[in-house]
Coordinates of N, CA and C and ligand atoms in Angstrom, one line a residue:
P246 N 0.8 -1.1 0.0 CA -0.1 0.3 -0.2 C 0.9 1.3 0.0
Y247 N 2.1 1.0 0.7 CA 3.1 2.5 0.5 C 3.4 2.9 -0.8
F248 N 3.8 1.7 -1.3 CA 4.5 2.0 -2.8 C 3.2 2.5 -3.7
E249 N 1.9 2.0 -3.4 CA 0.7 2.3 -4.1 C 0.5 4.0 -3.8
E250 N 0.7 4.4 -2.8 CA 0.6 5.7 -2.2 C 1.5 6.6 -3.0
L251 N 2.8 6.1 -3.1 CA 3.8 7.0 -3.7 C 3.5 7.0 -5.4
R252 N 3.0 5.9 -5.8 CA 2.7 5.9 -7.3 C 1.6 6.8 -7.4
G253 N 0.6 6.7 -6.8 CA -0.3 7.8 -6.8 C -0.1 9.1 -7.0
F254 N 0.8 9.4 -6.0 CA 1.4 10.8 -5.9 C 2.1 11.1 -7.0
R255 N 2.5 10.3 -7.5 CA 3.4 10.5 -8.8 C 2.7 10.9 -10.0
D256 N 1.4 10.0 -10.1 CA 0.5 10.3 -11.1 C 0.0 11.9 -11.1
L257 N -0.3 12.0 -9.7 CA -1.1 13.5 -9.2 C 0.0 14.5 -9.5
E258 N 1.3 14.3 -9.3 CA 2.6 15.3 -9.6 C 2.4 15.6 -11.1
I259 N 2.4 14.5 -11.9 CA 2.7 14.6 -13.2 C 1.7 15.4 -13.9
K260 N 0.3 15.4 -13.3 CA -0.9 15.8 -13.7 C -0.8 17.2 -13.3
I261 N -0.3 17.6 -12.3 CA -0.2 19.0 -11.8 C 0.8 19.8 -12.5
K262 N 2.1 19.1 -12.7 CA 3.2 19.4 -13.5 C 2.5 20.0 -14.6
Q263 N 2.0 19.2 -15.6 CA 1.4 19.3 -16.9 C 0.4 20.3 -16.8
T264 N -0.5 20.5 -16.0 CA -1.6 21.5 -16.0 C -1.0 22.9 -16.0
F265 N -0.1 23.0 -14.9 CA 0.5 24.6 -14.6 C 1.7 24.6 -15.5
D266 N 2.4 23.9 -16.0 CA 3.5 24.0 -17.0 C 4.6 24.2 -16.0
L267 N 4.8 23.3 -15.1 CA 5.9 23.4 -14.0 C 7.0 22.4 -14.4
E268 N 8.4 22.7 -13.9 CA 9.4 21.9 -13.9 C 9.3 20.6 -13.1
R269 N 8.8 21.0 -11.9 CA 9.0 19.7 -10.8 C 7.8 20.2 -10.0
V270 N 7.0 19.3 -9.5 CA 5.9 19.1 -8.5 C 6.3 18.1 -7.3
I271 N 6.4 18.2 -6.2 CA 6.6 17.6 -5.1 C 5.2 17.6 -3.9
I272 N 4.7 16.2 -3.9 CA 3.4 16.2 -3.0 C 4.0 15.4 -1.7
T273 N 3.7 15.7 -0.6 CA 3.7 15.0 0.5 C 2.4 14.7 1.0
P274 N 2.2 13.7 1.7 CA 1.0 12.8 2.2 C 0.1 13.9 3.3
G275 N -1.0 13.9 3.4 CA -1.7 14.5 4.6 C -1.9 16.0 4.1
D276 N -2.7 16.5 5.0 CA -3.4 18.1 4.4 C -3.1 18.9 5.7
S277 N -2.2 20.0 5.6 CA -1.7 20.8 6.5 C -2.9 21.9 7.3
D278 N -4.0 21.9 6.5 CA -5.2 22.3 7.0 C -5.9 21.5 8.3
T279 N -5.7 20.2 8.2 CA -6.3 19.3 9.3 C -5.2 18.9 10.1
D280 N -3.9 18.8 9.7 CA -3.0 18.2 10.5 C -2.0 19.1 10.4
P281 N -1.3 20.1 11.7 CA -0.4 20.8 11.3 C 0.9 20.2 11.3
W282 N 1.1 18.9 11.7 CA 2.6 18.2 11.4 C 2.8 18.3 9.8
V283 N 1.8 18.2 8.9 CA 2.1 18.1 7.5 C 2.7 19.3 7.0
K284 N 2.6 20.6 7.6 CA 3.3 21.6 7.4 C 4.8 21.4 7.5
D285 N 5.4 20.5 8.5 CA 6.5 20.3 8.9 C 7.0 19.5 7.8
E286 N 6.2 18.5 7.4 CA 6.6 17.6 6.4 C 7.0 18.4 5.0
L287 N 6.1 19.3 4.9 CA 6.3 20.1 3.4 C 7.6 20.8 3.7
G288 N 7.7 21.2 4.8 CA 9.0 22.1 5.1 C 10.3 21.2 4.9
K289 N 10.3 19.9 5.2 CA 11.1 18.8 5.1 C 11.6 18.6 3.6
R290 N 10.3 18.4 2.8 CA 10.7 18.3 1.6 C 11.3 19.5 0.8
A291 N 10.8 20.7 1.3 CA 11.3 21.8 0.6 C 13.0 22.0 1.0
V292 N 13.1 21.6 2.3 CA 14.7 21.4 2.6 C 15.5 20.7 1.6
S293 N 15.1 19.5 1.4 CA 15.9 18.5 0.7 C 15.8 19.0 -1.0
F294 N 14.8 19.6 -1.4 CA 14.9 20.0 -2.5 C 16.2 21.3 -2.5
L295 N 15.8 22.1 -1.7 CA 17.0 23.3 -1.5 C 18.4 22.6 -1.6
Q296 N 18.7 21.7 -0.7 CA 19.9 21.2 -0.5 C 20.3 20.5 -2.0
S297 N 19.3 19.9 -2.8 CA 19.9 19.3 -3.8 C 20.3 20.3 -4.8
Q298 N 20.0 21.4 -5.0 CA 20.2 22.5 -5.6 C 21.4 23.4 -5.4
L299 N 21.9 23.3 -4.2 CA 23.0 24.1 -3.4 C 24.6 23.6 -3.8
N300 N 24.8 23.4 -4.9 CA 26.0 22.7 -5.3 C 26.9 23.6 -5.7
N301 N 26.7 24.9 -5.6 CA 27.5 26.0 -6.2 C 27.3 26.9 -4.9
K302 N 28.0 28.3 -5.2 CA 27.8 29.2 -4.3 C 26.5 30.0 -4.9
Q303 N 25.5 30.0 -3.9 CA 24.2 30.3 -4.7 C 23.6 31.3 -3.8
T304 N 22.8 32.4 -4.5 CA 22.0 33.2 -3.3 C 20.5 32.9 -3.6
V305 N 20.1 32.7 -2.2 CA 18.9 32.3 -2.1 C 18.0 33.3 -1.6
A306 N 17.0 33.6 -2.0 CA 16.0 34.6 -1.6 C 14.6 34.0 -1.0
V307 N 14.4 34.4 0.0 CA 13.2 33.6 0.6 C 11.9 34.8 1.3
T308 N 10.8 34.3 1.1 CA 9.8 35.3 1.6 C 9.4 34.7 3.3
G309 N 8.5 35.6 3.6 CA 7.9 35.1 4.9 C 6.8 34.3 4.9
G310 N 6.2 34.1 6.1 CA 4.9 32.9 6.0 C 5.0 31.9 6.8
T311 N 3.9 31.3 7.2 CA 4.2 30.1 8.5 C 4.8 28.8 7.5
S312 N 4.7 28.7 6.3 CA 5.2 27.5 5.2 C 6.8 27.7 5.2
M313 N 7.0 29.1 4.9 CA 8.5 29.1 4.8 C 9.2 29.1 6.3
A314 N 8.5 29.5 7.3 CA 9.1 29.3 8.7 C 9.3 27.9 9.0
A315 N 8.3 27.0 8.4 CA 8.5 25.5 8.7 C 9.8 25.0 7.9
V316 N 10.0 25.4 6.9 CA 11.2 25.1 5.9 C 12.3 25.5 6.8
A317 N 12.5 26.6 7.4 CA 13.6 26.9 8.1 C 13.9 26.1 9.4
K318 N 12.5 25.9 10.1 CA 12.5 25.0 11.2 C 12.9 23.8 11.0
M319 N 12.5 22.9 10.0 CA 12.8 21.6 9.6 C 14.3 21.3 9.1
M320 N 15.0 22.5 8.9 CA 16.5 22.4 8.4 C 17.5 21.8 9.5
A321 N 18.0 20.6 9.2 CA 19.0 20.2 10.3 C 20.4 21.1 9.9
P322 N 20.9 21.1 10.8 CA 22.5 21.8 10.7 C 23.2 21.1 9.6
T323 N 23.9 21.8 8.8 CA 24.7 21.1 7.8 C 25.6 22.2 7.2
D324 N 26.7 22.1 6.6 CA 27.6 23.1 5.9 C 27.3 23.1 4.7
L325 N 26.1 22.5 4.0 CA 25.9 22.6 2.7 C 25.8 24.0 2.0
G326 N 25.5 25.0 2.9 CA 25.1 26.3 2.4 C 26.3 27.3 2.4
K327 N 27.7 26.7 2.9 CA 28.8 27.3 2.9 C 29.0 28.2 1.5
G328 N 29.4 29.6 1.7 CA 29.7 30.0 0.4 C 28.5 30.8 -0.1
S329 N 27.2 30.1 0.4 CA 25.9 30.7 -0.3 C 25.4 31.8 0.6
M330 N 24.8 32.6 0.0 CA 24.0 33.8 0.5 C 22.7 33.8 0.5
F331 N 22.1 34.2 1.9 CA 20.5 34.1 2.1 C 20.2 35.5 2.3
V332 N 19.2 35.9 1.4 CA 18.6 37.1 1.6 C 17.0 37.5 1.8
P333 N 16.3 38.0 2.2 CA 14.8 38.2 2.4 C 14.4 38.7 1.0
A334 N 13.3 38.3 0.1 CA 13.2 38.5 -1.1 C 12.6 40.1 -1.0
R335 N 11.9 40.1 0.0 CA 11.1 41.4 0.1 C 11.0 41.9 1.4
G336 N 10.3 43.0 1.7 CA 10.3 43.7 3.1 C 9.4 42.7 4.1
G337 N 9.2 43.3 5.3 CA 8.4 42.6 6.2 C 6.9 42.2 6.1
L338 N 6.3 42.9 5.2 CA 4.8 42.9 4.9 C 3.9 42.8 6.1
G339 N 4.4 43.4 7.2 CA 3.5 43.3 8.2 C 3.1 42.2 8.9
E340 N 4.1 41.2 8.7 CA 4.0 39.6 9.3 C 4.5 39.8 10.8
R341 N 4.2 38.9 11.8 CA 4.9 38.7 13.0 C 6.2 38.5 12.9
V342 N 7.0 38.9 13.9 CA 8.6 38.5 13.6 C 8.8 37.2 13.2
E343 N 8.2 36.3 13.8 CA 8.8 34.7 13.7 C 8.3 34.3 12.0
N344 N 7.6 35.2 11.7 CA 7.0 34.9 10.1 C 7.6 35.7 9.1
Q345 N 8.5 36.7 9.5 CA 9.1 37.5 8.9 C 10.3 37.0 8.0
A346 N 10.4 37.3 6.5 CA 11.3 36.9 5.9 C 12.9 37.1 6.4
N347 N 12.9 38.3 6.9 CA 14.4 38.4 7.8 C 14.7 37.1 8.7
T348 N 13.7 36.9 9.6 CA 14.1 35.9 10.5 C 14.2 34.4 9.9
I349 N 13.6 34.2 8.9 CA 13.4 33.0 8.4 C 15.1 32.9 7.4
C350 N 15.2 33.9 7.1 CA 16.6 33.9 6.2 C 17.7 33.8 7.0
A351 N 17.8 34.5 8.1 CA 18.8 34.4 9.1 C 19.2 32.9 9.9
E352 N 17.9 32.3 10.0 CA 17.7 30.9 10.5 C 18.4 30.0 9.6
M353 N 17.9 30.1 8.2 CA 18.5 29.4 7.3 C 19.8 29.3 7.0
A354 N 20.4 30.6 6.7 CA 21.8 30.8 7.0 C 22.7 30.1 8.1
N355 N 22.0 30.5 9.2 CA 23.0 29.7 10.3 C 23.1 28.3 10.4
K356 N 21.8 27.7 10.0 CA 21.9 26.3 10.1 C 22.6 25.9 8.9
M357 N 22.6 26.3 7.9 CA 23.4 25.9 6.5 C 24.7 26.5 6.6
K358 N 25.3 27.3 7.4 CA 26.6 27.7 7.5 C 26.7 28.8 6.1
G359 N 25.9 29.4 6.2 CA 25.8 30.5 5.0 C 25.8 31.7 5.5
D360 N 25.7 32.7 4.6 CA 26.0 34.0 5.1 C 24.4 34.8 4.7
Y361 N 24.2 35.7 5.4 CA 23.0 36.6 5.2 C 23.2 38.1 5.1
R362 N 22.2 38.4 4.5 CA 22.0 40.0 4.7 C 20.4 40.2 4.6
L363 N 20.0 41.2 5.7 CA 18.9 41.5 6.1 C 18.6 42.9 5.5
L364 N 16.8 43.0 5.5 CA 16.3 44.2 5.0 C 15.5 45.1 6.2
Y365 N 16.1 46.0 6.7 CA 15.4 46.8 7.7 C 14.5 47.8 7.1
V366 N 13.3 47.4 6.9 CA 12.4 48.7 6.0 C 11.0 48.5 6.7
P367 N 10.4 49.6 7.1 CA 8.9 49.4 7.2 C 8.0 49.1 6.2
D368 N 6.9 48.8 6.2 CA 6.1 48.8 5.0 C 4.7 48.5 5.6
P369 N 3.6 49.0 4.8 CA 3.9 49.6 3.3 C 4.6 50.8 3.6
L370 N 5.5 51.0 2.3 CA 6.2 52.3 2.5 C 5.5 53.4 1.6
S371 N 5.6 54.8 2.0 CA 5.1 55.9 1.0 C 5.9 55.8 -0.1
E372 N 5.4 56.3 -1.1 CA 6.2 56.7 -2.5 C 7.3 57.5 -2.2
E373 N 7.2 58.4 -1.3 CA 8.5 59.2 -1.2 C 9.6 58.3 -0.2
T374 N 9.2 58.0 0.7 CA 10.2 56.9 1.7 C 10.7 56.0 0.6
Y375 N 10.0 55.1 -0.2 CA 10.4 54.2 -1.2 C 11.6 54.8 -1.6
H376 N 11.4 55.8 -2.3 CA 12.6 56.2 -3.1 C 13.9 56.7 -2.4
S377 N 13.5 57.2 -1.2 CA 14.7 57.7 -0.5 C 15.4 56.5 0.3
I378 N 14.7 55.4 0.5 CA 15.1 54.5 1.3 C 16.0 53.3 0.4
I379 N 15.6 53.4 -1.0 CA 16.4 52.5 -1.7 C 17.9 53.2 -2.0
E380 N 18.1 54.4 -1.7 CA 19.4 54.9 -1.8 C 20.2 54.9 -0.6
E381 N 19.4 54.4 0.6 CA 20.5 54.1 1.7 C 21.3 52.9 1.3
P382 N 22.7 53.3 1.6 CA 23.7 52.4 1.4 C 23.6 50.8 1.8
G383 N 23.0 51.0 3.0 CA 23.0 49.3 3.4 C 21.7 48.7 2.9
V384 N 20.7 49.1 2.5 CA 19.6 48.7 1.8 C 20.2 48.6 0.4
K385 N 20.8 49.4 -0.3 CA 21.2 49.2 -1.5 C 22.1 48.0 -1.6
E386 N 22.9 47.8 -0.9 CA 23.9 46.7 -0.9 C 23.0 45.3 -1.0
T387 N 22.0 45.3 0.0 CA 21.1 44.0 0.0 C 20.1 43.9 -1.0
L388 N 19.9 44.9 -1.7 CA 19.0 45.0 -2.9 C 19.7 44.3 -4.2
H389 N 21.2 44.7 -4.2 CA 21.9 44.5 -5.2 C 22.1 42.8 -5.2
I390 N 22.2 42.5 -3.9 CA 22.3 40.8 -3.8 C 21.1 40.3 -4.0
I391 N 19.8 40.8 -3.7 CA 18.5 40.1 -3.7 C 18.3 40.0 -5.6
K392 N 19.1 41.0 -6.2 CA 18.9 40.8 -7.7 C 19.5 39.9 -8.3
Q393 N 20.5 39.3 -7.6 CA 21.5 38.1 -8.1 C 20.9 36.8 -7.8
A394 N 19.7 36.7 -7.0 CA 19.2 35.3 -6.6 C 19.4 34.5 -7.7
N395 N 19.7 33.4 -7.6 CA 19.6 32.0 -8.3 C 18.4 31.2 -8.0
I396 N 18.0 31.2 -6.5 CA 16.8 30.5 -6.3 C 15.9 31.2 -5.3
V397 N 14.6 31.2 -5.4 CA 13.7 31.9 -4.9 C 12.7 30.7 -4.0
M398 N 12.4 31.0 -2.9 CA 11.5 30.2 -2.2 C 10.4 31.1 -1.5
H399 N 9.3 30.6 -1.9 CA 8.2 31.6 -1.2 C 7.0 30.7 -1.0
G400 N 6.0 31.7 -0.2 CA 4.7 30.7 0.2 C 3.5 31.3 -0.9
I401 N 2.6 30.5 -0.8 CA 1.3 31.4 -1.6 C 0.1 31.2 -0.5
G402 N -0.5 32.5 -0.2 CA -1.7 32.3 0.6 C -2.9 32.8 -0.1
D403 N -4.0 32.6 0.8 CA -5.1 32.9 0.2 C -5.4 34.5 0.6
A404 N -5.8 35.3 -0.4 CA -5.9 36.7 -0.4 C -6.4 37.2 0.9
F405 N -7.6 37.0 1.3 CA -8.2 37.6 2.3 C -7.5 37.1 3.7
T406 N -7.1 35.8 3.9 CA -6.5 35.5 5.0 C -5.1 36.2 5.2
M407 N -4.6 36.4 4.2 CA -3.3 37.1 4.3 C -3.5 38.5 4.7
A408 N -4.5 39.2 4.0 CA -4.7 40.6 4.2 C -5.2 41.0 5.7
K409 N -5.9 40.0 6.3 CA -6.5 40.0 7.6 C -5.4 39.9 8.4
R410 N -4.5 38.8 8.2 CA -3.4 38.5 9.1 C -2.5 39.7 9.2
R411 N -2.2 40.3 8.2 CA -1.4 41.5 8.0 C -1.8 42.8 8.4
K412 N -3.2 42.8 8.7 CA -3.8 43.8 9.3 C -4.1 44.9 8.3
A413 N -4.2 44.5 7.0 CA -4.2 45.3 5.9 C -5.4 46.8 6.2
E414 N -5.1 47.7 5.7 CA -6.0 48.7 6.0 C -7.3 48.6 5.2
K415 N -8.5 49.3 5.6 CA -9.8 49.4 5.1 C -10.0 49.5 3.4
N416 N -9.0 50.5 2.8 CA -8.8 50.7 1.7 C -8.2 49.5 0.7
V417 N -7.4 49.0 1.4 CA -6.8 48.0 0.6 C -7.6 46.6 0.7
L418 N -8.5 46.4 1.8 CA -9.5 45.4 2.0 C -10.7 45.8 0.8
E419 N -10.9 46.9 0.6 CA -11.8 47.1 -0.3 C -11.5 46.9 -1.8
K420 N -10.2 47.3 -2.0 CA -9.5 47.0 -3.2 C -9.5 45.6 -3.7
L421 N -9.1 44.8 -2.5 CA -9.0 43.2 -2.8 C -10.4 42.7 -3.1
E422 N -11.3 43.5 -2.3 CA -12.8 42.9 -2.5 C -13.3 43.2 -4.2
S423 N -13.0 44.5 -4.4 CA -13.6 44.9 -5.7 C -12.7 44.3 -6.8
G424 N -11.6 44.0 -6.6 CA -10.6 43.1 -7.8 C -10.9 41.8 -7.4
K425 N -11.7 41.3 -6.6 CA -11.9 39.7 -6.3 C -10.5 39.0 -6.3
A426 N -9.7 39.5 -5.4 CA -8.5 38.9 -5.2 C -8.8 37.5 -4.7
V427 N -7.9 36.7 -5.1 CA -8.0 35.1 -4.6 C -6.7 34.6 -3.9
S428 N -5.5 35.2 -4.7 CA -4.3 34.6 -4.0 C -3.4 35.7 -3.6
E429 N -2.2 35.5 -2.7 CA -1.2 36.3 -2.4 C 0.1 35.7 -2.4
A430 N 1.2 36.3 -2.9 CA 2.6 35.7 -2.8 C 3.6 37.0 -2.9
F431 N 4.6 37.0 -2.3 CA 5.3 38.2 -2.1 C 4.9 39.6 -2.0
G432 N 3.8 39.6 -1.4 CA 3.3 40.9 -1.2 C 2.2 41.3 -2.4
Y433 N 2.2 40.7 -3.4 CA 1.3 40.9 -4.3 C -0.1 40.0 -4.2
Y434 N -1.2 40.7 -4.8 CA -2.3 39.9 -4.4 C -2.7 39.9 -6.0
F435 N -3.4 38.5 -6.3 CA -3.8 38.2 -7.6 C -5.3 37.8 -7.7
D436 N -6.0 38.0 -8.7 CA -7.3 37.6 -8.8 C -7.2 36.2 -9.6
Q437 N -8.4 35.6 -9.8 CA -8.5 34.3 -10.2 C -7.9 33.9 -11.6
N438 N -7.6 35.1 -12.3 CA -6.7 34.8 -13.6 C -5.4 35.1 -13.7
G439 N -5.0 35.5 -12.4 CA -3.6 35.8 -11.9 C -3.1 37.0 -12.4
R440 N -4.3 38.1 -12.5 CA -3.9 39.4 -12.6 C -3.7 40.1 -11.3
I441 N -2.7 41.1 -11.3 CA -2.6 41.6 -10.2 C -3.5 42.4 -9.7
V442 N -4.0 42.6 -8.4 CA -5.1 43.4 -7.9 C -4.5 44.4 -7.1
H443 N -3.5 44.2 -6.3 CA -3.0 45.0 -5.4 C -1.3 44.7 -5.1
K444 N -0.5 45.5 -4.9 CA 0.7 45.3 -4.6 C 1.3 45.8 -3.3
V445 N 2.0 45.4 -2.4 CA 2.2 46.2 -1.0 C 3.5 46.8 -1.6
R446 N 3.4 48.3 -1.5 CA 4.9 49.0 -1.7 C 6.0 48.6 -0.7
T447 N 6.8 47.8 -1.2 CA 7.8 47.8 -0.3 C 9.1 47.4 -1.2
V448 N 10.6 47.2 -0.6 CA 11.5 47.3 -1.2 C 12.0 45.7 -1.5
G449 N 12.7 45.4 -2.5 CA 13.2 44.1 -2.8 C 12.5 43.6 -4.1
M450 N 12.5 42.3 -4.3 CA 12.4 41.7 -5.5 C 10.9 42.2 -5.9
Q451 N 10.6 42.4 -7.1 CA 9.5 42.6 -7.9 C 9.1 41.3 -8.7
L452 N 7.8 41.2 -9.0 CA 7.3 40.0 -9.7 C 8.1 39.8 -11.0
E453 N 8.2 40.9 -11.8 CA 9.0 40.8 -13.1 C 10.4 40.2 -12.8
D454 N 11.2 40.5 -11.9 CA 12.4 39.8 -11.6 C 12.5 38.5 -11.6
L455 N 11.4 37.7 -11.3 CA 11.3 36.3 -11.2 C 11.5 35.5 -12.4
S456 N 11.2 36.2 -13.5 CA 11.5 35.7 -14.8 C 13.0 35.4 -15.3
H457 N 13.9 36.1 -14.6 CA 15.3 35.7 -14.8 C 15.9 34.9 -14.0
I458 N 15.0 34.1 -13.0 CA 15.6 33.5 -12.0 C 15.3 32.0 -12.3
K459 N 16.3 31.2 -12.4 CA 16.3 29.7 -12.8 C 15.3 28.8 -12.0
T460 N 15.5 29.1 -10.7 CA 14.6 28.2 -9.7 C 13.8 29.0 -8.7
V461 N 12.6 29.0 -9.2 CA 11.4 29.6 -8.2 C 10.5 28.6 -7.6
V462 N 10.7 28.4 -6.2 CA 9.9 27.4 -5.6 C 8.7 28.1 -4.6
A463 N 7.4 27.5 -5.0 CA 6.4 27.8 -4.2 C 6.1 26.6 -3.2
I464 N 6.0 27.2 -1.9 CA 5.8 26.0 -0.9 C 4.3 26.5 -0.2
A465 N 3.2 25.7 -0.7 CA 2.1 26.0 -0.2 C 1.3 24.7 0.0
G466 N 0.4 24.5 1.1 CA -0.2 23.2 1.2 C -1.7 23.5 1.8
G467 N -2.5 22.4 1.9 CA -3.8 22.6 2.8 C -5.0 22.8 1.2
H468 N -6.0 21.9 1.8 CA -7.0 22.1 0.8 C -7.4 23.7 0.6
S469 N -7.5 24.2 1.8 CA -8.0 25.7 1.4 C -7.1 26.7 0.7
K470 N -6.0 26.1 0.5 CA -5.1 27.0 -0.6 C -5.4 26.5 -2.1
A471 N -6.2 25.6 -2.4 CA -6.2 25.3 -3.8 C -6.5 26.2 -4.7
K472 N -7.5 27.2 -4.4 CA -7.9 28.3 -5.3 C -7.0 29.1 -5.6
A473 N -6.2 29.6 -4.5 CA -5.3 30.7 -4.3 C -3.8 30.0 -5.3
I474 N -3.5 28.7 -5.1 CA -2.4 28.2 -5.7 C -2.7 28.2 -7.3
Q475 N -4.1 27.8 -7.7 CA -4.3 28.0 -9.1 C -4.2 29.5 -9.6
S476 N -4.7 30.3 -8.8 CA -4.6 31.9 -9.3 C -3.0 32.3 -9.3
Y477 N -2.3 31.9 -8.5 CA -1.0 32.4 -8.5 C -0.4 31.8 -9.8
F478 N -0.6 30.6 -10.1 CA 0.2 29.8 -11.2 C -0.4 30.5 -12.7
R479 N -1.3 31.1 -12.5 CA -1.9 31.6 -13.9 C -1.2 32.3 -14.6
Q480 N -0.3 33.1 -14.0 CA 0.5 34.3 -14.2 C 1.9 33.5 -14.3
G481 N 2.1 32.3 -13.6 CA 3.4 31.3 -14.0 C 4.7 31.8 -13.9
K482 N 4.9 32.3 -12.8 CA 6.5 32.8 -12.8 C 7.3 31.8 -11.9
S483 N 6.6 30.8 -11.3 CA 7.6 29.7 -10.4 C 7.3 28.6 -11.2
N484 N 8.5 27.8 -11.0 CA 8.6 26.6 -11.8 C 8.7 25.4 -10.9
V485 N 8.6 25.6 -9.7 CA 8.5 24.4 -8.8 C 7.3 24.6 -7.6
L486 N 6.5 23.6 -7.4 CA 5.6 23.4 -6.4 C 5.9 22.5 -5.6
I487 N 6.2 23.0 -4.3 CA 5.8 21.7 -3.1 C 5.0 21.9 -2.5
T488 N 4.0 20.8 -2.4 CA 2.5 20.9 -1.8 C 2.4 19.7 -1.0
D489 N 1.1 19.6 -0.5 CA 0.5 18.4 0.0 C -0.5 17.8 -0.7
E490 N -0.9 16.4 0.1 CA -2.1 15.7 -0.7 C -3.4 16.5 -0.9
G491 N -3.5 17.4 0.5 CA -4.9 18.0 0.6 C -5.1 19.0 -0.7
A492 N -3.8 19.8 -0.7 CA -3.9 21.0 -1.5 C -4.1 20.3 -3.1
A493 N -3.2 19.1 -3.4 CA -3.2 18.7 -4.7 C -4.6 18.1 -5.3
T494 N -5.2 17.3 -4.3 CA -6.2 16.7 -4.7 C -7.1 17.7 -5.0
A495 N -7.4 18.6 -4.3 CA -8.3 19.7 -4.4 C -8.1 20.5 -5.8
L496 N -6.8 20.7 -6.0 CA -6.5 21.5 -7.3 C -6.8 20.7 -8.4
I497 N -6.7 19.3 -8.5 CA -7.2 18.6 -9.5 C -8.8 18.5 -9.7
K498 N -9.3 18.5 -8.4 CA -11.0 18.8 -8.7 C -11.2 19.8 -9.2
D499 N -10.8 20.7 -9.0 CA -11.3 22.1 -9.4 C -10.9 22.3 -11.0
L500 N -10.0 21.3 -11.5 CA -10.1 21.7 -13.0 C -11.2 21.5 -13.9
Ligands
G3H1343 O1 3.9 35.3 2.3 C1 2.8 34.5 2.8 C2 2.3 33.3 2.1 O2 1.7 34.0 1.0 C3 1.6 32.5 2.7 O3 1.7 32.3 4.3 O4 2.8 30.1 4.6 O5 1.5 31.2 6.3 O6 0.4 30.4 4.7 P1 1.5 30.9 4.8

């Protein structure tokens, strides 16, 4: 039965890979909505994938969120990251400190004996502050490194779950509602067709930068994220999806 399960996942992986035109899909058993430990398993699979990619001196950019925090948590100390650089992909986005990209990035670098640079910027930024802050030498240096990322790892969330968790202002919530936002990733909110509804103004990676990056890995599980995952991949800027059985089954059902 164990092998049957693995085989079953292989078929599911291939189906999702073809549907969303991805290079790699990895599915872990269970549903992280109902069993929180599944998120840790998701993290473990993401760690193995990352380690398989770290054969050279790489620059790894990471986002925040609980899925990415699970990736950092599940990392066992190793020196595979020696010579690699870890950076947050974008600013803090209003998350609690344990779920911020800075925290996750530092934890990963420490566990893998890599180096890291952080971004200390408030967000959302006003237009004016944005333009002056990107000229600050410390910020500029980190931004320069972010632009050189070879690997990006990020979460995908349900738009309204994320907006509420980040305590978005009323006008932002209204914008998300009228634009029928479905998903969120990198502080960008997308509708069901993958069109951008809203973008949190912060420094760091912009969506268009992803097109130049070889490996962009999305880590998102739980059946409640199926619509969000589908919406995010409509504009297809990531090429690897690490998910769980719950989300994967719901994704296929929706097709
Ligand atoms: O950036 C956050 C992600 O979009 C989703 O967060 O992993 O906590 O669900 P999560």
